[in-house]
Amino acid sequence: MTTNPPPSPAPQLLLIPGLAGDATMWRFQRAVLPAALRPEITEVHTRPEATTVQAMAALLLAQYPGPLLLCGASMGGMIAMEAARQAPGRVVGLALLGTSARPETPEMQALREAAIALFEQGRVREVIEPNVAFAFHPSGAARADLVQDYLDFVLRAGAEQLVRQNRAVIVRPDARLHLPQVKCPVLVVCGEADQLTPLVCSEEIAGLVPGAEFEVVADCGHMLTMERPEVVNTLLTQWLQRGGWTG
């Protein structure tokens, strides 16, 4: 007599914010994602022991057991890619939004180090307010509600998190080395006018992962989950449907 193996547990969908981000980044997506996937906005990147991207990924894998669907924006995408490297058998799908697989460049490291020096002096707003022009498409930067939401969550994160997370990004691993081995379905999305992780970074990820889907969001900068939520929601929902994760 043969017995059928028990069914595989349904994966959990985790939304991973970017640097200094919190649930505000994902509020438009959280409301429309399938409840059966138990969508949750993780905050592992905020923990004091989360000093590297590798540590953030390990904390995520330890906190959330079983198969995972990981949807990461910016630094959140870096965490998602690293989690897939650490536990390829558990990560069953990746959605990578406005992120990069490349290691830090000397130019960006210098800029981050200068910002860290100001953060350590408590001069957070002085650094963050000019960053609005780089974080958003001009149409988004003209929207007072979006800009205020962005400033609010970064200021809530505070200097200590900004210092720790920027240092983690400076020493991030080169994810390009393992992306060709990724076997799960991957969706790569980038804002057409993303100045912080330019389009070429997403094109590179999509080119390295076998069978990856690649979508460009028009009239959009780096903060695509906030700037173009309807487009992002549609792309994520369709990706989940194609993967057979929506039931």
PDB file of C-alpha atoms in Angstrom:
ATOM      1  CA  MET A   1       0.000   0.000   0.000  1.00  0.00           C
ATOM      2  CA  THR A   2       1.388   3.383  -0.994  1.00  0.00           C
ATOM      3  CA  THR A   3       0.657   6.627   0.727  1.00  0.00           C
ATOM      4  CA  ASN A   4       0.700  10.025  -0.852  1.00  0.00           C
ATOM      5  CA  PRO A   5       3.232  12.471   0.556  1.00  0.00           C
ATOM      6  CA  PRO A   6       1.761  15.320   2.575  1.00  0.00           C
ATOM      7  CA  PRO A   7       1.066  18.459   0.550  1.00  0.00           C
ATOM      8  CA  SER A   8       3.746  21.115   0.594  1.00  0.00           C
ATOM      9  CA  PRO A   9       2.884  24.033   2.855  1.00  0.00           C
ATOM     10  CA  ALA A  10       1.782  27.222   1.142  1.00  0.00           C
ATOM     11  CA  PRO A  11       4.579  29.778   0.979  1.00  0.00           C
ATOM     12  CA  GLN A  12       4.437  32.980   2.988  1.00  0.00           C
ATOM     13  CA  LEU A  13       4.812  36.268   1.147  1.00  0.00           C
ATOM     14  CA  LEU A  14       7.212  38.684   2.802  1.00  0.00           C
ATOM     15  CA  LEU A  15       7.527  42.331   1.785  1.00  0.00           C
ATOM     16  CA  ILE A  16      10.991  43.692   2.574  1.00  0.00           C
ATOM     17  CA  PRO A  17      11.398  47.479   2.810  1.00  0.00           C
ATOM     18  CA  GLY A  18      14.403  49.404   1.599  1.00  0.00           C
ATOM     19  CA  LEU A  19      16.947  51.352   3.597  1.00  0.00           C
ATOM     20  CA  ALA A  20      15.252  53.246   6.447  1.00  0.00           C
ATOM     21  CA  GLY A  21      11.916  51.974   5.139  1.00  0.00           C
ATOM     22  CA  ASP A  22       8.964  50.591   7.045  1.00  0.00           C
ATOM     23  CA  ALA A  23       5.394  49.486   6.351  1.00  0.00           C
ATOM     24  CA  THR A  24       4.666  52.843   4.685  1.00  0.00           C
ATOM     25  CA  MET A  25       6.578  51.659   1.622  1.00  0.00           C
ATOM     26  CA  TRP A  26       4.210  48.719   1.160  1.00  0.00           C
ATOM     27  CA  ARG A  27       0.876  50.030   2.404  1.00  0.00           C
ATOM     28  CA  PHE A  28      -0.656  50.143  -1.091  1.00  0.00           C
ATOM     29  CA  GLN A  29       0.440  46.564  -1.833  1.00  0.00           C
ATOM     30  CA  ARG A  30      -0.366  44.932   1.510  1.00  0.00           C
ATOM     31  CA  ALA A  31      -4.066  45.677   1.105  1.00  0.00           C
ATOM     32  CA  VAL A  32      -4.463  43.835  -2.207  1.00  0.00           C
ATOM     33  CA  LEU A  33      -2.240  40.781  -1.801  1.00  0.00           C
ATOM     34  CA  PRO A  34      -3.853  37.340  -1.285  1.00  0.00           C
ATOM     35  CA  ALA A  35      -4.591  36.629   2.369  1.00  0.00           C
ATOM     36  CA  ALA A  36      -3.832  32.932   1.780  1.00  0.00           C
ATOM     37  CA  LEU A  37      -0.159  33.868   1.366  1.00  0.00           C
ATOM     38  CA  ARG A  38      -0.106  35.509   4.823  1.00  0.00           C
ATOM     39  CA  PRO A  39       1.593  38.647   3.498  1.00  0.00           C
ATOM     40  CA  GLU A  40       3.725  40.373   6.104  1.00  0.00           C
ATOM     41  CA  ILE A  41       5.997  43.396   6.033  1.00  0.00           C
ATOM     42  CA  THR A  42       9.168  42.256   7.714  1.00  0.00           C
ATOM     43  CA  GLU A  43      11.298  44.514   9.896  1.00  0.00           C
ATOM     44  CA  VAL A  44      14.385  42.324  10.263  1.00  0.00           C
ATOM     45  CA  HIS A  45      16.521  45.108   8.786  1.00  0.00           C
ATOM     46  CA  THR A  46      15.779  47.287  11.817  1.00  0.00           C
ATOM     47  CA  ARG A  47      17.194  44.893  14.411  1.00  0.00           C
ATOM     48  CA  PRO A  48      20.453  45.948  16.124  1.00  0.00           C
ATOM     49  CA  GLU A  49      22.191  42.734  15.070  1.00  0.00           C
ATOM     50  CA  ALA A  50      21.311  43.352  11.390  1.00  0.00           C
ATOM     51  CA  THR A  51      24.716  44.834  10.587  1.00  0.00           C
ATOM     52  CA  THR A  52      25.188  43.319   7.122  1.00  0.00           C
ATOM     53  CA  VAL A  53      22.943  42.266   4.262  1.00  0.00           C
ATOM     54  CA  GLN A  54      24.008  38.670   4.989  1.00  0.00           C
ATOM     55  CA  ALA A  55      22.917  39.028   8.615  1.00  0.00           C
ATOM     56  CA  MET A  56      19.593  40.566   7.584  1.00  0.00           C
ATOM     57  CA  ALA A  57      18.888  37.625   5.269  1.00  0.00           C
ATOM     58  CA  ALA A  58      19.846  35.104   7.954  1.00  0.00           C
ATOM     59  CA  LEU A  59      17.562  36.820  10.484  1.00  0.00           C
ATOM     60  CA  LEU A  60      14.711  36.732   7.983  1.00  0.00           C
ATOM     61  CA  LEU A  61      15.182  33.023   7.300  1.00  0.00           C
ATOM     62  CA  ALA A  62      15.338  32.272  11.014  1.00  0.00           C
ATOM     63  CA  GLN A  63      12.231  34.283  11.861  1.00  0.00           C
ATOM     64  CA  TYR A  64      10.029  32.936   9.065  1.00  0.00           C
ATOM     65  CA  PRO A  65      10.078  29.129   8.651  1.00  0.00           C
ATOM     66  CA  GLY A  66       9.025  27.178   5.597  1.00  0.00           C
ATOM     67  CA  PRO A  67       8.826  28.196   1.935  1.00  0.00           C
ATOM     68  CA  LEU A  68       8.959  31.911   1.223  1.00  0.00           C
ATOM     69  CA  LEU A  69       7.998  34.331  -1.501  1.00  0.00           C
ATOM     70  CA  LEU A  70      10.231  37.372  -1.096  1.00  0.00           C
ATOM     71  CA  CYS A  71       9.370  40.772  -2.484  1.00  0.00           C
ATOM     72  CA  GLY A  72      12.087  43.317  -1.799  1.00  0.00           C
ATOM     73  CA  ALA A  73      12.503  46.956  -2.765  1.00  0.00           C
ATOM     74  CA  SER A  74      15.947  48.576  -3.018  1.00  0.00           C
ATOM     75  CA  MET A  75      17.970  47.266  -0.026  1.00  0.00           C
ATOM     76  CA  GLY A  76      15.065  44.865   0.531  1.00  0.00           C
ATOM     77  CA  GLY A  77      15.836  43.349  -2.861  1.00  0.00           C
ATOM     78  CA  MET A  78      19.454  42.877  -1.801  1.00  0.00           C
ATOM     79  CA  ILE A  79      18.247  41.033   1.292  1.00  0.00           C
ATOM     80  CA  ALA A  80      15.923  38.892  -0.822  1.00  0.00           C
ATOM     81  CA  MET A  81      18.695  37.920  -3.237  1.00  0.00           C
ATOM     82  CA  GLU A  82      20.981  37.020  -0.346  1.00  0.00           C
ATOM     83  CA  ALA A  83      18.244  34.927   1.299  1.00  0.00           C
ATOM     84  CA  ALA A  84      17.868  33.025  -1.979  1.00  0.00           C
ATOM     85  CA  ARG A  85      21.608  32.364  -1.939  1.00  0.00           C
ATOM     86  CA  GLN A  86      21.549  31.173   1.676  1.00  0.00           C
ATOM     87  CA  ALA A  87      18.426  29.021   1.360  1.00  0.00           C
ATOM     88  CA  PRO A  88      17.688  28.270  -2.308  1.00  0.00           C
ATOM     89  CA  GLY A  89      15.394  25.401  -1.371  1.00  0.00           C
ATOM     90  CA  ARG A  90      13.139  27.620   0.719  1.00  0.00           C
ATOM     91  CA  VAL A  91      12.835  30.718  -1.478  1.00  0.00           C
ATOM     92  CA  VAL A  92      10.228  29.745  -4.079  1.00  0.00           C
ATOM     93  CA  GLY A  93       9.826  33.146  -5.740  1.00  0.00           C
ATOM     94  CA  LEU A  94      11.545  36.530  -5.879  1.00  0.00           C
ATOM     95  CA  ALA A  95      10.159  39.939  -6.823  1.00  0.00           C
ATOM     96  CA  LEU A  96      12.983  42.471  -6.991  1.00  0.00           C
ATOM     97  CA  LEU A  97      11.932  46.112  -7.219  1.00  0.00           C
ATOM     98  CA  GLY A  98      14.330  48.964  -7.887  1.00  0.00           C
ATOM     99  CA  THR A  99      17.406  47.146  -6.656  1.00  0.00           C
ATOM    100  CA  SER A 100      20.941  46.220  -7.654  1.00  0.00           C
ATOM    101  CA  ALA A 101      22.988  43.029  -7.550  1.00  0.00           C
ATOM    102  CA  ARG A 102      26.258  44.921  -7.849  1.00  0.00           C
ATOM    103  CA  PRO A 103      28.661  45.599  -4.987  1.00  0.00           C
ATOM    104  CA  GLU A 104      29.119  49.192  -3.858  1.00  0.00           C
ATOM    105  CA  THR A 105      31.133  51.504  -6.093  1.00  0.00           C
ATOM    106  CA  PRO A 106      33.908  53.677  -4.625  1.00  0.00           C
ATOM    107  CA  GLU A 107      31.931  56.785  -5.612  1.00  0.00           C
ATOM    108  CA  MET A 108      28.792  55.669  -3.791  1.00  0.00           C
ATOM    109  CA  GLN A 109      30.801  54.525  -0.801  1.00  0.00           C
ATOM    110  CA  ALA A 110      32.297  57.994  -0.494  1.00  0.00           C
ATOM    111  CA  LEU A 111      28.834  59.572  -0.639  1.00  0.00           C
ATOM    112  CA  ARG A 112      27.492  57.161   1.982  1.00  0.00           C
ATOM    113  CA  GLU A 113      30.465  57.747   4.272  1.00  0.00           C
ATOM    114  CA  ALA A 114      29.879  61.504   4.076  1.00  0.00           C
ATOM    115  CA  ALA A 115      26.192  60.976   4.883  1.00  0.00           C
ATOM    116  CA  ILE A 116      27.055  58.669   7.783  1.00  0.00           C
ATOM    117  CA  ALA A 117      29.265  61.392   9.274  1.00  0.00           C
ATOM    118  CA  LEU A 118      26.307  63.780   9.206  1.00  0.00           C
ATOM    119  CA  PHE A 119      23.890  61.158  10.578  1.00  0.00           C
ATOM    120  CA  GLU A 120      26.253  60.589  13.492  1.00  0.00           C
ATOM    121  CA  GLN A 121      26.022  64.312  14.220  1.00  0.00           C
ATOM    122  CA  GLY A 122      22.228  64.082  14.271  1.00  0.00           C
ATOM    123  CA  ARG A 123      21.880  66.004  10.999  1.00  0.00           C
ATOM    124  CA  VAL A 124      19.434  63.541   9.415  1.00  0.00           C
ATOM    125  CA  ARG A 125      17.002  65.997   7.870  1.00  0.00           C
ATOM    126  CA  GLU A 126      19.870  67.939   6.328  1.00  0.00           C
ATOM    127  CA  VAL A 127      20.857  64.820   4.376  1.00  0.00           C
ATOM    128  CA  ILE A 128      17.425  63.419   3.609  1.00  0.00           C
ATOM    129  CA  GLU A 129      15.518  66.452   2.313  1.00  0.00           C
ATOM    130  CA  PRO A 130      17.786  66.974  -0.730  1.00  0.00           C
ATOM    131  CA  ASN A 131      17.515  63.235  -1.442  1.00  0.00           C
ATOM    132  CA  VAL A 132      13.848  63.639  -2.408  1.00  0.00           C
ATOM    133  CA  ALA A 133      14.894  64.792  -5.888  1.00  0.00           C
ATOM    134  CA  PHE A 134      16.807  61.535  -6.373  1.00  0.00           C
ATOM    135  CA  ALA A 135      14.254  59.206  -4.759  1.00  0.00           C
ATOM    136  CA  PHE A 136      11.265  60.280  -6.876  1.00  0.00           C
ATOM    137  CA  HIS A 137      10.376  61.019 -10.475  1.00  0.00           C
ATOM    138  CA  PRO A 138       9.794  64.789 -10.833  1.00  0.00           C
ATOM    139  CA  SER A 139       6.030  64.174 -10.839  1.00  0.00           C
ATOM    140  CA  GLY A 140       6.337  62.287  -7.539  1.00  0.00           C
ATOM    141  CA  ALA A 141       8.669  64.867  -6.003  1.00  0.00           C
ATOM    142  CA  ALA A 142       5.961  67.478  -6.728  1.00  0.00           C
ATOM    143  CA  ARG A 143       3.429  65.596  -4.580  1.00  0.00           C
ATOM    144  CA  ALA A 144       3.533  66.908  -1.032  1.00  0.00           C
ATOM    145  CA  ASP A 145       1.804  63.798   0.371  1.00  0.00           C
ATOM    146  CA  LEU A 146       4.390  61.405  -1.078  1.00  0.00           C
ATOM    147  CA  VAL A 147       7.321  63.529  -0.033  1.00  0.00           C
ATOM    148  CA  GLN A 148       5.976  63.871   3.508  1.00  0.00           C
ATOM    149  CA  ASP A 149       5.405  60.119   3.811  1.00  0.00           C
ATOM    150  CA  TYR A 150       8.968  59.528   2.637  1.00  0.00           C
ATOM    151  CA  LEU A 151      10.487  62.061   5.035  1.00  0.00           C
ATOM    152  CA  ASP A 152       8.373  60.744   7.905  1.00  0.00           C
ATOM    153  CA  PHE A 153       9.499  57.122   7.620  1.00  0.00           C
ATOM    154  CA  VAL A 154      13.166  58.024   7.152  1.00  0.00           C
ATOM    155  CA  LEU A 155      13.100  60.352  10.146  1.00  0.00           C
ATOM    156  CA  ARG A 156      11.307  57.660  12.152  1.00  0.00           C
ATOM    157  CA  ALA A 157      14.132  55.256  11.365  1.00  0.00           C
ATOM    158  CA  GLY A 158      16.552  57.698  12.945  1.00  0.00           C
ATOM    159  CA  ALA A 159      20.286  58.212  12.784  1.00  0.00           C
ATOM    160  CA  GLU A 160      21.300  54.902  14.340  1.00  0.00           C
ATOM    161  CA  GLN A 161      19.426  52.815  11.758  1.00  0.00           C
ATOM    162  CA  LEU A 162      20.566  55.042   8.908  1.00  0.00           C
ATOM    163  CA  VAL A 163      24.186  54.596   9.927  1.00  0.00           C
ATOM    164  CA  ARG A 164      23.932  50.838  10.413  1.00  0.00           C
ATOM    165  CA  GLN A 165      21.988  50.177   7.211  1.00  0.00           C
ATOM    166  CA  ASN A 166      24.199  52.386   5.050  1.00  0.00           C
ATOM    167  CA  ARG A 167      27.234  50.543   6.380  1.00  0.00           C
ATOM    168  CA  ALA A 168      25.536  47.252   5.562  1.00  0.00           C
ATOM    169  CA  VAL A 169      24.879  48.383   1.992  1.00  0.00           C
ATOM    170  CA  ILE A 170      28.485  49.565   1.592  1.00  0.00           C
ATOM    171  CA  VAL A 171      29.784  46.039   2.290  1.00  0.00           C
ATOM    172  CA  ARG A 172      26.986  44.159   0.521  1.00  0.00           C
ATOM    173  CA  PRO A 173      27.939  41.027  -1.406  1.00  0.00           C
ATOM    174  CA  ASP A 174      28.134  40.807  -5.174  1.00  0.00           C
ATOM    175  CA  ALA A 175      24.859  38.990  -5.857  1.00  0.00           C
ATOM    176  CA  ARG A 176      25.719  38.644  -9.544  1.00  0.00           C
ATOM    177  CA  LEU A 177      27.893  35.658  -8.651  1.00  0.00           C
ATOM    178  CA  HIS A 178      24.950  33.468  -7.631  1.00  0.00           C
ATOM    179  CA  LEU A 179      22.028  34.842  -9.653  1.00  0.00           C
ATOM    180  CA  PRO A 180      22.601  32.432 -12.582  1.00  0.00           C
ATOM    181  CA  GLN A 181      21.944  29.554 -10.149  1.00  0.00           C
ATOM    182  CA  VAL A 182      18.522  30.895  -9.066  1.00  0.00           C
ATOM    183  CA  LYS A 183      15.851  28.399 -10.094  1.00  0.00           C
ATOM    184  CA  CYS A 184      12.665  30.024  -8.750  1.00  0.00           C
ATOM    185  CA  PRO A 185      10.423  32.414 -10.711  1.00  0.00           C
ATOM    186  CA  VAL A 186      11.821  35.952 -10.577  1.00  0.00           C
ATOM    187  CA  LEU A 187      10.125  39.251 -11.369  1.00  0.00           C
ATOM    188  CA  VAL A 188      12.359  42.320 -11.798  1.00  0.00           C
ATOM    189  CA  VAL A 189      10.734  45.768 -11.805  1.00  0.00           C
ATOM    190  CA  CYS A 190      12.333  49.194 -12.111  1.00  0.00           C
ATOM    191  CA  GLY A 191      11.140  52.762 -12.400  1.00  0.00           C
ATOM    192  CA  GLU A 192      11.994  54.237 -15.778  1.00  0.00           C
ATOM    193  CA  ALA A 193      13.682  57.262 -14.151  1.00  0.00           C
ATOM    194  CA  ASP A 194      15.227  55.545 -11.110  1.00  0.00           C
ATOM    195  CA  GLN A 195      18.328  57.565 -10.222  1.00  0.00           C
ATOM    196  CA  LEU A 196      19.393  55.544  -7.174  1.00  0.00           C
ATOM    197  CA  THR A 197      19.372  52.095  -8.782  1.00  0.00           C
ATOM    198  CA  PRO A 198      19.321  52.930 -12.497  1.00  0.00           C
ATOM    199  CA  LEU A 199      17.568  50.818 -15.079  1.00  0.00           C
ATOM    200  CA  VAL A 200      20.807  49.121 -16.112  1.00  0.00           C
ATOM    201  CA  CYS A 201      21.009  47.489 -12.668  1.00  0.00           C
ATOM    202  CA  SER A 202      17.620  45.819 -13.092  1.00  0.00           C
ATOM    203  CA  GLU A 203      18.397  44.882 -16.690  1.00  0.00           C
ATOM    204  CA  GLU A 204      21.526  43.165 -15.420  1.00  0.00           C
ATOM    205  CA  ILE A 205      19.615  41.149 -12.799  1.00  0.00           C
ATOM    206  CA  ALA A 206      17.007  40.065 -15.335  1.00  0.00           C
ATOM    207  CA  GLY A 207      19.756  39.035 -17.729  1.00  0.00           C
ATOM    208  CA  LEU A 208      21.541  36.922 -15.130  1.00  0.00           C
ATOM    209  CA  VAL A 209      18.534  34.979 -13.796  1.00  0.00           C
ATOM    210  CA  PRO A 210      17.299  32.289 -16.195  1.00  0.00           C
ATOM    211  CA  GLY A 211      13.720  33.007 -17.245  1.00  0.00           C
ATOM    212  CA  ALA A 212      13.366  36.208 -15.218  1.00  0.00           C
ATOM    213  CA  GLU A 213      10.543  38.584 -16.110  1.00  0.00           C
ATOM    214  CA  PHE A 214      11.460  42.253 -16.494  1.00  0.00           C
ATOM    215  CA  GLU A 215       9.105  45.218 -16.315  1.00  0.00           C
ATOM    216  CA  VAL A 216       9.777  48.949 -16.536  1.00  0.00           C
ATOM    217  CA  VAL A 217       7.340  51.379 -14.895  1.00  0.00           C
ATOM    218  CA  ALA A 218       6.947  54.589 -16.888  1.00  0.00           C
ATOM    219  CA  ASP A 219       7.087  58.043 -15.273  1.00  0.00           C
ATOM    220  CA  CYS A 220       8.469  56.561 -12.075  1.00  0.00           C
ATOM    221  CA  GLY A 221      11.575  56.934  -9.955  1.00  0.00           C
ATOM    222  CA  HIS A 222      13.070  54.806  -7.179  1.00  0.00           C
ATOM    223  CA  MET A 223      10.071  54.735  -4.830  1.00  0.00           C
ATOM    224  CA  LEU A 224       7.868  52.810  -7.242  1.00  0.00           C
ATOM    225  CA  THR A 225       5.667  51.111  -4.609  1.00  0.00           C
ATOM    226  CA  MET A 226       4.545  54.591  -3.528  1.00  0.00           C
ATOM    227  CA  GLU A 227       4.767  56.485  -6.820  1.00  0.00           C
ATOM    228  CA  ARG A 228       2.943  53.981  -9.057  1.00  0.00           C
ATOM    229  CA  PRO A 229       1.107  51.649  -6.653  1.00  0.00           C
ATOM    230  CA  GLU A 230      -1.580  50.572  -9.136  1.00  0.00           C
ATOM    231  CA  VAL A 231       1.006  49.446 -11.682  1.00  0.00           C
ATOM    232  CA  VAL A 232       3.096  47.653  -9.058  1.00  0.00           C
ATOM    233  CA  ASN A 233      -0.002  45.977  -7.616  1.00  0.00           C
ATOM    234  CA  THR A 234      -0.989  44.688 -11.039  1.00  0.00           C
ATOM    235  CA  LEU A 235       2.503  43.385 -11.775  1.00  0.00           C
ATOM    236  CA  LEU A 236       2.748  41.586  -8.433  1.00  0.00           C
ATOM    237  CA  THR A 237      -0.753  40.131  -8.652  1.00  0.00           C
ATOM    238  CA  GLN A 238      -0.164  38.815 -12.171  1.00  0.00           C
ATOM    239  CA  TRP A 239       3.202  37.373 -11.150  1.00  0.00           C
ATOM    240  CA  LEU A 240       1.610  35.542  -8.215  1.00  0.00           C
ATOM    241  CA  GLN A 241      -1.108  34.231 -10.510  1.00  0.00           C
ATOM    242  CA  ARG A 242       1.406  32.954 -13.062  1.00  0.00           C
ATOM    243  CA  GLY A 243       3.309  31.212 -10.289  1.00  0.00           C
ATOM    244  CA  GLY A 244       0.171  29.441  -9.151  1.00  0.00           C
ATOM    245  CA  TRP A 245       0.397  30.939  -5.664  1.00  0.00           C
ATOM    246  CA  THR A 246      -3.012  32.572  -5.546  1.00  0.00           C
ATOM    247  CA  GLY A 247      -5.050  29.348  -5.404  1.00  0.00           C
TER     248      GLY A 247
END
